[in-house]
């Protein structure tokens, strides 16, 4: 199987979204893809990450930064293009939205409202929305040829796609009007009375008043907000966008990846690739290796004897105590090797089965092997997706 | 001596009434929550396992049909439910305002649901309120909560406190007091933090533990280092393995087992490097998250598909690690 060509497909896009279920490696893959694109194409690439591991953030040089992109120093890596990175900061992003959409007096009231101070992180699952908002803002600047977008962990991998629509829905909802009606006009509309009475009884009148005040102000931003939310929706749907779904080769993530893929298809959104992250070496399933394991099991005794005598020949002056223990040690080493092999090769068969479940073209499936260590340098990142280009 | 056998760490864990299991996405929260509930119910404790995310993972794991807001009996002493804020709200209105349960969400409840979506703390307080209410009513001996992933759980557990500050008066405000009492009592409530022994999950756990400490009154009860690859070689064995794998010996061993030997070596190599990475991160979990709180290691369970088998193995590990 070859992935050559996929690199070029992705390079022809303007925005590449990286989605998948929790913990499968979205943030790592986003960074790896961005680095790889910067190396192999002449593009100016930006990666927007959501929650990079500290060492990954360090590698990208974004550890202390927020929404403002910074140039990533690729060091000794030969690159045709350029790489920048930004990290989404929820609180900053909300503040910026308010600054852009509300007039100064309203801004001040919003910032001072205790509801707003508590809201930024939870509001209508806003982290999904904020990620796309930041994308919209940065893509509008036109400084970047291609933006790779890491998506935040969410209950549902599809949530971020719906985020703009959910925001729109929220702001144009009748219920919002209901809630704030008594506070907006002097004429108390009696139809809203029961709701407000119960709400006040349960939540307390202060809170309901603050809430309503907040939404009155917030509604003032509605127009600016809706225009942006629509534009963000458009961007997601446009053919300049591409989607990459990340999964690991085990059951639950593959099920979620398939769900995400089917949602993309339903929405007519282009799936460009599926990345299967953390695969074990296929070699473990080779006939030769399987046979070796079987022979090791059958003739452990002889193999041990053979190796011990070989070792003794080579180390004639080994300490007496160790010398006596050698057969036991060798036998343990061999049986541990066999155990490791059995464990991992069982996993390899599971992986093969899971791979066939993935609901995408074989040619669009890219594998990234399980690394032995944390991925902590640009060098390591750049190696992960080398096969997109050869 | 009149004292009975000392109480094990597991006994003390299961003597709590409300356990929130949390951690980064995908680390094994649902598996560990199910295993803890399994252990509790095996010890004849009336156990409720509550999933906060309606993703359906409990159904899949127990091979059970729909699990809704009304608890389903999974086996003797074990019930499971799915949290549902709408249903929790209805129950709440019924209990505290004596409003009849509406067959469908009426306009009032709908509006309320809308507020819950927009206002900070409302949804969270409904979730935590329902769980605390079950504790207060003594319906179960222990409730194990398969909580939302890291970020969200702090706002849930902080909600009685935060809401108490936001809502100065009103019914909700009145109730934050007794809820806070339950949550802040380490004999009754605790958090079980699950992490895999890798960089990001450990990092997130460190931050989560700090947030819990600073923003909530609930205490950490257990840290689970999940999916740890057991270590393979002792020091001497490692040296022997290296010797075996050196070029001069290849020929000898290949004569014994065949050319595929290098595949076996690759497996052992990969396993032992993952295992030593795991070891480093378990150490960090121990020193930077657990402190004086018990930490159990649960091994990577090989070739057992998610389900009863896995739950059993994980439960056994936890039991062994805490006795
Ligand atoms: N191919 C790989 N080999 C080894 N470790 C990996 C690999 N890919 C990712 N990891 C490790 O897995 C962990 C999770 O990765 P990452 O943070 O990228 O996941 P994520 O999908 O962004 O998670 P979340 O859903 O929480 O945002 C990290 O510790 C990372 O170093
Ligand atoms: N000790 C273990 N050994 C092997 N596999 C495990 C172990 N613990 C969990 N798993 C597997 O890891 C996957 C994720 O586990 P689980 O669903 O419990 O995680 P979670 O934290 O609840 O995930 P989510 O954040 O998506 O709800 C499952 O496929 C499960 O079978
Ligand atoms: Mg991430
Ligand atoms: Mg879960």
XYZ file of C-alpha atoms and ligand atoms in Angstrom:
777
model
C 0.000 0.000 0.000
C 1.259 3.438 -0.814
C 0.301 6.834 0.498
C 2.349 8.834 -1.977
C 0.044 11.426 -3.464
C -1.932 11.979 -0.285
C 0.602 14.602 0.719
C -0.142 16.524 -2.449
C -3.883 16.209 -1.993
C -3.619 17.721 1.469
C -1.212 20.383 0.231
C -3.814 21.579 -2.273
C -6.231 22.532 0.528
C -6.435 25.648 2.630
C -7.754 24.161 5.808
C -7.225 20.638 7.103
C -9.275 19.565 10.127
C -7.942 16.781 12.303
C -10.707 14.928 14.179
C -11.105 11.729 16.152
C -12.036 10.389 19.553
C -10.317 11.327 22.794
C -6.640 10.619 23.220
C -6.007 8.959 19.851
C -3.294 11.439 18.915
C -5.100 14.331 17.187
C -2.775 16.957 18.592
C 0.332 14.932 17.792
C -0.867 14.184 14.267
C -1.801 17.828 13.625
C 1.693 18.916 14.533
C 3.292 16.110 12.541
C 1.236 16.905 9.466
C 2.011 20.614 9.665
C 5.734 19.966 10.059
C 5.672 17.511 7.203
C 3.838 19.947 4.909
C 6.265 22.737 5.764
C 9.171 20.475 4.910
C 7.874 19.078 1.646
C 5.927 21.945 0.105
C 6.674 25.589 -0.447
C 3.677 26.601 1.614
C 3.417 28.797 4.621
C 1.732 26.408 7.051
C 0.006 27.232 10.314
C -0.982 24.662 12.907
C -3.648 25.630 15.417
C -3.379 23.260 18.356
C -5.769 22.952 21.209
C -4.118 21.185 24.101
C -0.602 20.202 23.167
C 1.409 18.071 25.551
C 3.973 20.214 27.254
C 6.904 18.736 25.398
C 5.112 19.013 22.084
C 4.331 22.648 22.825
C 7.962 23.164 23.718
C 9.044 21.549 20.479
C 6.787 23.896 18.556
C 7.849 26.823 20.678
C 4.285 27.714 21.651
C 4.390 26.835 25.315
C 3.807 30.343 26.549
C 1.706 31.649 23.690
C -1.928 32.067 22.940
C -4.007 32.825 19.898
C -1.321 34.853 18.191
C 0.685 32.653 15.777
C 4.428 32.392 16.249
C 7.046 31.253 13.750
C 8.380 27.836 14.517
C 12.130 27.557 14.272
C 12.731 24.416 12.256
C 16.390 24.410 13.277
C 18.531 22.143 11.188
C 15.583 20.580 9.364
C 15.682 21.383 5.644
C 12.292 22.796 4.750
C 10.889 24.212 1.544
C 8.121 26.065 3.324
C 7.510 27.790 6.622
C 5.750 26.767 9.794
C 3.863 28.794 12.373
C 1.912 27.613 15.362
C -0.847 28.985 17.550
C -2.542 27.587 20.585
C -6.197 28.252 21.279
C -6.862 30.136 24.476
C -10.557 30.046 25.351
C -10.685 33.045 27.619
C -8.687 35.270 25.236
C -10.842 34.193 22.351
C -14.081 35.073 24.083
C -12.703 38.438 25.082
C -11.703 39.112 21.493
C -15.116 38.150 20.166
C -16.776 40.523 22.597
C -14.321 43.251 21.663
C -15.045 42.801 17.997
C -18.806 42.493 18.203
C -19.941 44.842 20.958
C -19.590 48.584 21.399
C -17.364 49.837 24.211
C -20.052 50.502 26.794
C -21.590 47.093 26.301
C -18.151 45.485 26.365
C -17.504 46.916 29.755
C -20.796 45.619 31.120
C -20.223 42.178 29.670
C -16.719 41.890 31.070
C -17.971 42.920 34.505
C -20.894 40.503 34.591
C -20.221 37.540 36.925
C -22.015 35.287 34.481
C -19.573 36.150 31.737
C -16.653 35.515 34.011
C -17.933 32.020 34.594
C -19.168 31.379 31.147
C -16.236 31.349 28.800
C -15.299 27.773 29.390
C -18.715 26.155 29.423
C -21.074 28.158 27.342
C -22.908 26.035 24.762
C -19.877 23.740 24.525
C -18.043 26.810 23.412
C -14.628 25.235 23.132
C -15.734 23.603 19.918
C -16.928 26.884 18.616
C -13.879 28.823 19.723
C -11.523 26.523 17.839
C -13.305 27.285 14.582
C -13.596 30.958 15.471
C -9.857 31.256 15.904
C -9.424 29.467 12.620
C -11.734 31.921 10.894
C -9.921 34.889 12.342
C -6.497 33.630 11.338
C -7.527 32.433 7.903
C -8.962 35.862 7.152
C -5.599 37.440 7.594
C -4.334 35.686 4.506
C -0.834 35.165 5.879
C -1.027 31.431 5.582
C -1.419 29.143 2.602
C -2.610 26.216 4.646
C -3.944 25.836 8.162
C -3.989 22.550 10.042
C -6.624 22.570 12.780
C -6.406 20.297 15.784
C -9.852 19.757 17.275
C -10.593 19.814 20.989
C -11.490 16.718 22.941
C -15.259 16.540 23.040
C -17.917 14.057 23.911
C -18.559 13.590 20.283
C -15.905 13.916 17.647
C -18.471 15.536 15.385
C -19.381 18.318 17.815
C -17.004 20.874 16.416
C -18.671 20.646 13.006
C -21.981 21.625 14.483
C -20.629 24.273 16.783
C -21.310 27.292 14.558
C -24.830 26.077 13.831
C -25.451 25.556 17.535
C -24.332 29.103 18.242
C -26.598 30.445 15.537
C -29.475 28.473 16.902
C -28.827 29.719 20.387
C -28.830 33.348 19.426
C -31.894 33.202 17.282
C -33.834 31.068 19.721
C -37.274 32.112 20.825
C -36.452 31.021 24.305
C -33.661 33.534 24.557
C -36.191 36.236 23.737
C -38.503 34.861 26.411
C -35.863 34.865 29.015
C -34.818 38.407 28.477
C -38.178 39.873 27.556
C -39.124 41.136 31.001
C -35.761 42.794 31.338
C -35.624 44.302 27.930
C -38.892 46.160 27.700
C -40.601 48.097 30.405
C -43.894 46.484 29.566
C -43.794 43.161 31.286
C -45.251 40.661 28.936
C -47.534 38.507 30.998
C -46.940 35.411 28.909
C -43.457 35.157 30.330
C -44.506 35.505 33.913
C -44.820 31.839 34.858
C -41.423 31.004 33.513
C -39.738 33.854 35.240
C -41.523 33.227 38.475
C -40.394 29.625 38.612
C -36.924 30.452 37.384
C -36.543 33.045 40.101
C -37.816 30.716 42.730
C -35.350 28.033 41.780
C -32.357 30.053 40.778
C -32.861 33.181 42.810
C -33.899 36.542 41.423
C -30.387 38.005 41.445
C -29.097 35.272 39.304
C -31.956 35.396 36.849
C -31.542 39.152 36.591
C -27.827 38.865 35.967
C -28.424 36.179 33.453
C -30.993 38.217 31.602
C -28.821 41.321 31.715
C -26.004 39.351 30.291
C -28.097 38.025 27.444
C -29.560 41.403 26.672
C -26.018 42.619 26.122
C -25.037 39.482 24.385
C -27.951 39.751 22.056
C -26.668 43.118 21.049
C -23.713 41.313 19.579
C -25.976 38.945 17.752
C -25.586 40.432 14.300
C -21.824 40.473 14.360
C -21.858 37.072 15.890
C -24.220 35.479 13.422
C -22.280 36.800 10.463
C -19.146 35.221 11.814
C -20.815 31.943 12.717
C -22.224 31.711 9.179
C -18.865 32.483 7.650
C -17.261 29.806 9.776
C -19.904 27.305 8.668
C -19.215 28.226 5.055
C -15.501 27.741 5.493
C -16.033 24.280 6.938
C -18.201 23.316 3.998
C -16.075 24.825 1.249
C -13.967 22.664 -0.991
C -10.872 24.355 0.315
C -11.347 22.304 3.446
C -10.293 18.761 4.051
C -10.852 16.362 6.903
C -8.482 13.870 8.365
C -9.838 11.374 10.861
C -7.422 9.937 13.400
C -7.954 6.653 15.202
C -5.963 3.989 16.965
C -6.355 0.415 15.761
C -8.677 -0.670 18.561
C -12.371 -1.202 18.725
C -13.869 1.855 20.411
C -11.846 4.500 18.540
C -12.515 2.790 15.211
C -16.235 2.759 15.953
C -16.102 6.458 16.700
C -13.969 7.129 13.620
C -16.526 5.325 11.472
C -19.270 7.406 12.994
C -17.328 10.551 12.212
C -16.684 9.384 8.664
C -20.363 8.672 8.072
C -21.286 12.097 9.409
C -18.796 13.704 7.032
C -20.270 11.791 4.128
C -23.769 12.782 5.133
C -22.770 16.421 5.182
C -20.936 16.175 1.909
C -17.675 17.077 3.551
C -14.531 15.736 1.959
C -12.678 13.056 3.901
C -9.099 13.133 2.677
C -7.433 10.574 4.848
C -7.799 8.308 7.839
C -4.758 8.072 10.037
C -4.335 4.910 12.047
C -2.014 5.945 14.840
C 0.127 3.753 17.051
C 0.227 0.605 14.950
C 2.551 -2.195 15.971
C 5.175 -3.575 13.569
C 3.492 -5.740 10.931
C 6.594 -7.832 10.828
C 5.435 -9.626 13.974
C 2.858 -11.425 11.877
C 5.400 -12.663 9.305
C 5.483 -16.407 8.799
C 9.164 -16.539 9.665
C 8.624 -14.798 12.972
C 5.625 -16.920 13.861
C 7.720 -20.001 13.186
C 10.600 -18.688 15.251
C 8.254 -18.165 18.201
C 6.921 -21.696 17.845
C 10.408 -23.147 17.691
C 11.497 -21.113 20.671
C 8.630 -22.565 22.645
C 9.261 -26.163 21.537
C 12.976 -26.175 22.045
C 13.503 -23.669 24.820
C 15.636 -26.148 26.719
C 18.056 -26.802 23.862
C 18.237 -23.151 22.878
C 19.083 -22.259 26.458
C 21.824 -24.868 26.657
C 23.268 -23.794 23.357
C 23.366 -20.145 24.338
C 24.715 -20.774 27.818
C 27.627 -22.777 26.509
C 28.266 -20.118 23.921
C 28.235 -17.443 26.635
C 30.556 -19.447 28.874
C 33.002 -19.909 26.010
C 33.060 -16.199 25.458
C 33.288 -15.277 29.145
C 35.561 -17.915 30.648
C 36.243 -15.893 33.777
C 32.642 -15.162 34.753
C 31.930 -15.174 38.496
C 30.988 -18.519 39.942
C 27.637 -17.347 41.268
C 26.532 -15.913 37.950
C 27.906 -18.895 36.142
C 25.658 -21.200 38.124
C 22.656 -18.963 37.571
C 23.185 -18.693 33.823
C 20.851 -21.475 32.687
C 17.995 -20.052 34.758
C 18.665 -16.514 33.538
C 18.845 -17.511 29.900
C 15.727 -19.535 30.185
C 13.886 -16.599 31.725
C 15.161 -14.199 29.093
C 13.994 -16.477 26.312
C 10.609 -17.036 27.837
C 10.165 -13.298 28.389
C 11.059 -12.633 24.764
C 8.443 -15.146 23.805
C 5.862 -13.556 26.117
C 6.458 -10.097 24.696
C 6.074 -11.522 21.280
C 2.850 -13.371 22.130
C 1.381 -10.263 23.709
C 2.179 -7.936 20.883
C 1.421 -10.346 18.072
C -2.018 -10.955 19.554
C -2.434 -7.216 19.380
C -1.258 -7.188 15.768
C -4.045 -9.573 14.787
C -6.581 -7.360 16.545
C -5.185 -4.405 14.672
C -5.523 -6.106 11.327
C -9.145 -6.902 12.123
C -9.840 -3.344 13.271
C -8.218 -1.899 10.176
C -10.571 -3.750 7.917
C -13.494 -2.201 9.794
C -12.497 1.324 8.850
C -15.090 2.705 6.486
C -12.756 4.413 4.044
C -10.811 3.710 0.877
C -7.762 1.597 1.496
C -5.600 4.112 -0.291
C -6.626 6.897 1.997
C -5.564 5.053 5.129
C -2.237 6.199 6.548
C -0.490 4.385 9.350
C 1.745 5.860 12.009
C 3.693 3.375 14.099
C 3.715 3.207 17.858
C 6.800 5.126 18.981
C 8.952 3.845 21.778
C 8.958 7.117 23.579
C 7.068 10.338 23.878
C 7.226 12.464 20.827
C 9.167 15.468 21.946
C 11.065 16.986 19.058
C 10.409 18.437 15.628
C 12.803 15.853 14.255
C 10.641 13.031 15.589
C 7.447 14.714 14.404
C 8.807 15.180 10.922
C 9.511 11.462 10.644
C 5.972 10.335 11.476
C 4.439 11.153 8.104
C 7.428 10.751 5.799
C 5.487 8.151 3.800
C 3.035 10.766 2.523
C 5.688 11.899 0.120
C 7.516 8.841 -1.141
C -6.050 -7.411 71.112
C -9.604 -6.634 70.259
C -8.939 -5.023 66.909
C -9.997 -6.962 63.860
C -7.785 -7.140 60.798
C -6.674 -3.694 59.653
C -8.946 -2.111 57.098
C -7.462 -2.511 53.636
C -7.159 0.393 51.210
C -9.885 -1.214 49.155
C -12.233 -1.455 52.144
C -11.697 2.180 52.883
C -12.244 3.144 49.256
C -15.463 1.157 49.001
C -16.755 2.477 52.286
C -17.257 5.830 50.586
C -20.684 6.669 49.268
C -19.823 8.615 46.138
C -16.815 7.983 43.886
C -16.172 10.081 40.809
C -13.944 8.336 38.278
C -12.269 10.745 35.903
C -9.217 11.334 33.698
C -8.252 12.280 30.150
C -10.253 10.972 27.206
C -9.682 7.320 26.358
C -7.515 6.393 29.353
C -9.957 3.820 30.745
C -12.403 5.770 32.921
C -15.392 3.652 31.976
C -13.427 0.423 32.379
C -12.163 1.412 35.825
C -15.559 2.710 36.962
C -17.198 -0.534 35.884
C -14.491 -2.555 37.646
C -14.869 -0.629 40.892
C -18.626 -1.099 40.760
C -18.087 -4.761 40.059
C -15.824 -5.104 43.090
C -18.267 -3.236 45.306
C -21.228 -5.330 44.253
C -19.200 -8.516 44.697
C -18.776 -7.461 48.302
C -22.528 -7.249 48.718
C -22.661 -3.486 48.589
C -25.715 -2.117 46.883
C -23.977 -0.352 44.034
C -25.112 2.196 41.492
C -22.926 2.790 38.466
C -23.796 6.065 36.806
C -22.469 7.153 33.425
C -22.504 10.869 32.851
C -21.758 10.658 29.127
C -24.529 9.041 27.173
C -22.095 7.490 24.702
C -23.352 4.014 25.516
C -20.023 2.545 26.596
C -21.529 0.863 29.670
C -24.127 -0.846 27.528
C -21.376 -2.111 25.257
C -19.155 -3.214 28.123
C -21.861 -5.116 29.974
C -23.534 -6.352 26.830
C -26.734 -4.808 28.118
C -29.529 -3.117 26.190
C -30.590 0.461 26.730
C -29.597 2.001 30.045
C -31.577 5.126 30.824
C -32.135 7.457 33.729
C -34.072 4.846 35.677
C -31.503 2.390 37.080
C -31.285 -1.016 35.400
C -30.291 -4.055 37.399
C -27.161 -5.609 35.898
C -26.726 -8.339 38.462
C -27.186 -8.877 42.156
C -26.437 -5.628 43.972
C -25.426 -3.794 40.825
C -27.514 -1.172 39.050
C -26.575 1.178 36.227
C -28.038 4.444 35.017
C -27.250 7.151 32.495
C -27.305 10.743 33.676
C -29.762 12.881 31.820
C -30.100 16.495 32.856
C -33.578 16.801 31.430
C -34.819 13.881 33.487
C -32.870 15.120 36.496
C -34.564 18.479 36.138
C -37.996 16.893 35.998
C -37.234 14.848 39.057
C -35.991 17.955 40.773
C -39.092 19.941 39.956
C -41.212 17.089 41.191
C -39.396 16.722 44.482
C -38.916 20.342 45.348
C -41.777 22.160 43.673
C -44.183 19.216 43.736
C -44.635 19.640 40.045
C -45.989 16.554 38.315
C -43.608 14.743 35.963
C -44.469 15.987 32.522
C -44.884 13.345 29.854
C -42.997 15.541 27.469
C -40.872 18.485 28.285
C -43.379 21.255 28.693
C -42.484 24.778 27.694
C -41.297 25.531 31.192
C -38.878 22.637 31.368
C -37.745 23.391 27.859
C -36.981 26.937 28.794
C -35.186 25.655 31.805
C -33.167 23.317 29.701
C -32.218 26.262 27.565
C -31.059 28.195 30.583
C -29.126 25.171 31.734
C -27.353 25.135 28.392
C -26.355 28.749 28.587
C -25.880 29.570 32.234
C -22.765 28.439 33.992
C -23.275 25.852 36.670
C -26.929 25.019 36.161
C -26.439 21.770 34.271
C -23.562 20.815 36.530
C -25.556 21.380 39.683
C -28.351 19.188 38.352
C -25.918 16.338 37.763
C -24.150 16.619 41.079
C -27.411 17.357 42.850
C -28.996 14.156 41.616
C -26.015 12.089 42.764
C -25.848 13.745 46.174
C -29.568 13.284 46.564
C -29.185 9.545 46.009
C -26.538 9.531 48.724
C -28.748 11.436 51.108
C -31.712 9.193 50.467
C -29.573 6.131 51.193
C -30.817 4.189 48.209
C -27.388 2.680 47.610
C -24.325 1.872 49.652
C -22.032 3.264 47.020
C -22.385 5.221 43.810
C -19.598 5.003 41.246
C -19.720 7.760 38.663
C -18.142 7.359 35.243
C -17.593 11.090 34.974
C -16.947 13.411 32.121
C -13.332 13.789 31.003
C -10.946 16.065 32.857
C -12.065 19.587 31.992
C -15.705 19.123 32.742
C -15.538 17.259 35.981
C -13.945 20.133 37.835
C -16.801 22.435 36.951
C -19.247 19.742 38.059
C -17.580 19.180 41.372
C -17.018 22.868 41.912
C -20.626 23.665 41.087
C -22.118 23.637 44.585
C -19.450 26.090 45.658
C -19.564 28.225 42.521
C -23.337 28.168 42.348
C -23.512 29.113 45.991
C -21.616 32.248 45.090
C -23.545 33.004 41.927
C -27.025 32.210 43.172
C -27.303 34.046 46.433
C -30.902 33.066 47.098
C -33.394 30.609 45.676
C -34.017 26.904 46.000
C -30.805 25.858 44.312
C -28.806 28.052 46.583
C -30.412 26.490 49.676
C -29.353 23.092 48.523
C -25.745 23.778 47.854
C -25.065 23.599 51.574
C -25.957 19.963 52.145
C -24.459 18.999 48.796
C -21.195 20.642 49.755
C -21.261 18.755 53.025
C -21.450 15.443 51.234
C -18.820 16.310 48.660
C -16.334 17.782 51.089
C -16.482 14.847 53.480
C -13.570 12.546 52.575
C -15.305 9.665 54.359
C -18.225 9.920 51.993
C -16.915 11.291 48.698
C -13.777 10.990 46.638
C -12.279 11.230 43.191
C -10.569 8.348 41.453
C -8.198 9.693 38.873
C -7.329 7.390 35.973
C -4.346 7.943 33.740
C -2.243 5.985 31.343
C 1.484 6.176 32.022
C 2.330 8.518 29.179
C 3.196 12.154 28.938
C -0.051 13.927 28.072
C -2.405 11.962 30.303
C -0.013 12.317 33.226
C 0.414 16.012 32.576
C -3.338 16.414 32.434
C -3.738 14.433 35.641
C -1.284 16.681 37.431
C -3.256 19.719 36.325
C -6.568 18.086 37.165
C -5.398 17.203 40.654
C -4.327 20.815 41.169
C -7.662 22.125 39.912
C -9.576 19.752 42.168
C -7.478 20.888 45.076
C -7.910 24.591 44.335
C -11.452 24.781 43.048
C -13.357 22.044 44.836
C -13.657 20.580 48.313
C -13.656 16.969 47.247
C -10.594 14.897 47.983
C -8.605 12.538 45.854
C -9.241 8.936 46.891
C -7.343 6.821 44.383
C -5.004 7.127 41.429
C -5.089 4.375 38.819
C -2.155 4.032 36.449
C -3.869 2.100 33.698
C -2.531 0.022 30.818
C 0.964 -0.263 32.240
C 3.217 -2.649 30.350
C 4.811 -4.862 33.017
C 8.549 -4.730 33.038
C 10.298 -7.543 31.257
C 13.897 -7.987 32.291
C 15.784 -7.524 35.514
C 19.097 -5.748 35.156
C 21.140 -8.911 34.593
C 18.514 -10.327 32.267
C 18.598 -7.100 30.307
C 22.347 -7.420 29.885
C 22.019 -11.002 28.751
C 19.312 -9.955 26.298
C 21.638 -7.326 24.880
C 24.388 -9.859 24.536
C 22.003 -12.227 22.772
C 21.048 -9.560 20.342
C 24.596 -8.518 19.505
C 25.691 -9.403 16.023
C 28.040 -12.191 17.014
C 25.319 -14.223 18.676
C 22.665 -13.783 15.995
C 23.961 -16.733 14.034
C 23.860 -19.003 17.062
C 20.304 -18.285 18.035
C 19.053 -18.146 14.481
C 20.399 -21.654 14.091
C 18.239 -22.633 17.044
C 14.954 -20.901 16.174
C 15.280 -19.673 12.611
C 15.507 -16.381 10.798
C 12.419 -14.966 12.473
C 14.398 -14.328 15.647
C 14.822 -10.649 14.777
C 11.030 -10.263 14.879
C 10.988 -11.678 18.395
C 13.742 -9.293 19.381
C 11.839 -6.390 17.944
C 8.804 -7.322 20.019
C 10.845 -7.617 23.204
C 12.612 -4.356 22.462
C 9.401 -2.453 21.847
C 7.759 -3.946 24.916
C 10.619 -3.107 27.203
C 10.969 0.456 25.992
C 7.256 1.077 26.466
C 7.470 -0.546 29.851
C 10.364 1.614 30.980
C 8.604 4.731 29.728
C 5.507 3.602 31.682
C 7.613 3.114 34.763
C 8.916 6.672 34.601
C 5.409 8.075 34.308
C 3.983 5.881 37.064
C 6.705 7.383 39.201
C 5.579 10.887 38.269
C 1.961 9.993 38.992
C 3.048 8.689 42.360
C 5.051 11.719 43.352
C 3.142 14.532 41.673
C -0.450 13.353 41.793
C -0.971 10.636 44.362
C 1.232 11.785 47.224
C -0.213 9.999 50.233
C -3.253 8.722 48.328
C -3.074 5.075 47.162
C -1.989 4.419 43.597
C -2.681 1.143 41.809
C -1.085 -0.053 38.647
C -3.324 -1.903 36.229
C -1.483 -3.814 33.530
C -2.254 -3.619 29.874
C -4.634 -6.528 29.387
C -3.603 -8.347 26.271
C -5.973 -9.899 23.780
C -9.114 -9.531 25.853
C -11.745 -7.534 24.005
C -13.568 -4.832 25.957
C -16.353 -6.431 27.985
C -16.782 -8.655 31.037
C -13.387 -10.249 30.534
C -11.596 -6.932 30.685
C -13.658 -5.691 33.623
C -12.832 -8.852 35.536
C -9.111 -8.564 34.921
C -8.998 -4.892 35.797
C -11.080 -5.499 38.923
C -8.657 -8.230 39.991
C -5.685 -5.909 39.502
C -7.299 -3.193 41.563
C -8.237 -5.629 44.289
C -4.727 -7.060 44.406
C -3.150 -3.619 44.363
C -5.259 -2.300 47.210
C -5.350 -5.138 49.683
N 2.450 7.241 17.396
C 2.593 7.435 18.716
N 3.491 6.713 19.420
C 3.652 6.885 20.759
N 2.949 7.771 21.485
C 2.027 8.525 20.843
C 1.802 8.408 19.437
N 0.817 9.290 19.094
C 0.458 9.913 20.238
N 1.164 9.473 21.292
C 1.060 9.880 22.693
O -0.305 9.709 23.077
C -0.721 10.722 23.970
C -1.993 11.393 23.452
O -1.723 12.069 22.240
P -2.454 13.450 21.861
O -2.374 14.412 22.981
O -1.911 13.860 20.542
O -3.948 12.937 21.702
P -5.266 13.784 21.410
O -6.106 12.982 20.484
O -4.922 15.163 20.984
O -5.929 13.813 22.853
P -7.202 14.716 23.316
O -8.406 14.035 22.793
O -7.122 14.681 24.822
O -6.962 16.077 22.744
C 0.480 11.670 24.098
O 1.161 11.376 25.290
C 1.332 11.354 22.885
O 2.699 11.599 23.117
N -6.086 -2.233 31.344
C -6.461 -2.253 30.062
N -5.888 -3.129 29.202
C -6.235 -3.142 27.908
N -7.169 -2.345 27.370
C -7.783 -1.441 28.161
C -7.467 -1.351 29.546
N -8.236 -0.363 30.078
C -8.983 0.140 29.071
N -8.721 -0.507 27.918
C -9.324 -0.242 26.598
O -9.121 1.131 26.301
C -10.236 1.652 25.605
C -10.741 2.889 26.312
O -11.262 2.509 27.579
P -12.522 3.249 28.230
O -13.665 3.286 27.280
O -12.719 2.664 29.571
O -11.878 4.704 28.359
P -12.600 6.080 28.739
O -11.582 6.864 29.485
O -13.894 5.813 29.405
O -12.820 6.698 27.305
P -13.749 7.951 26.930
O -12.978 9.154 27.375
O -13.831 7.847 25.441
O -15.052 7.758 27.642
C -11.282 0.561 25.537
O -11.235 -0.004 24.267
C -10.822 -0.428 26.594
O -11.161 -1.736 26.231
Mg -5.522 17.035 21.740
Mg -15.810 6.431 28.940
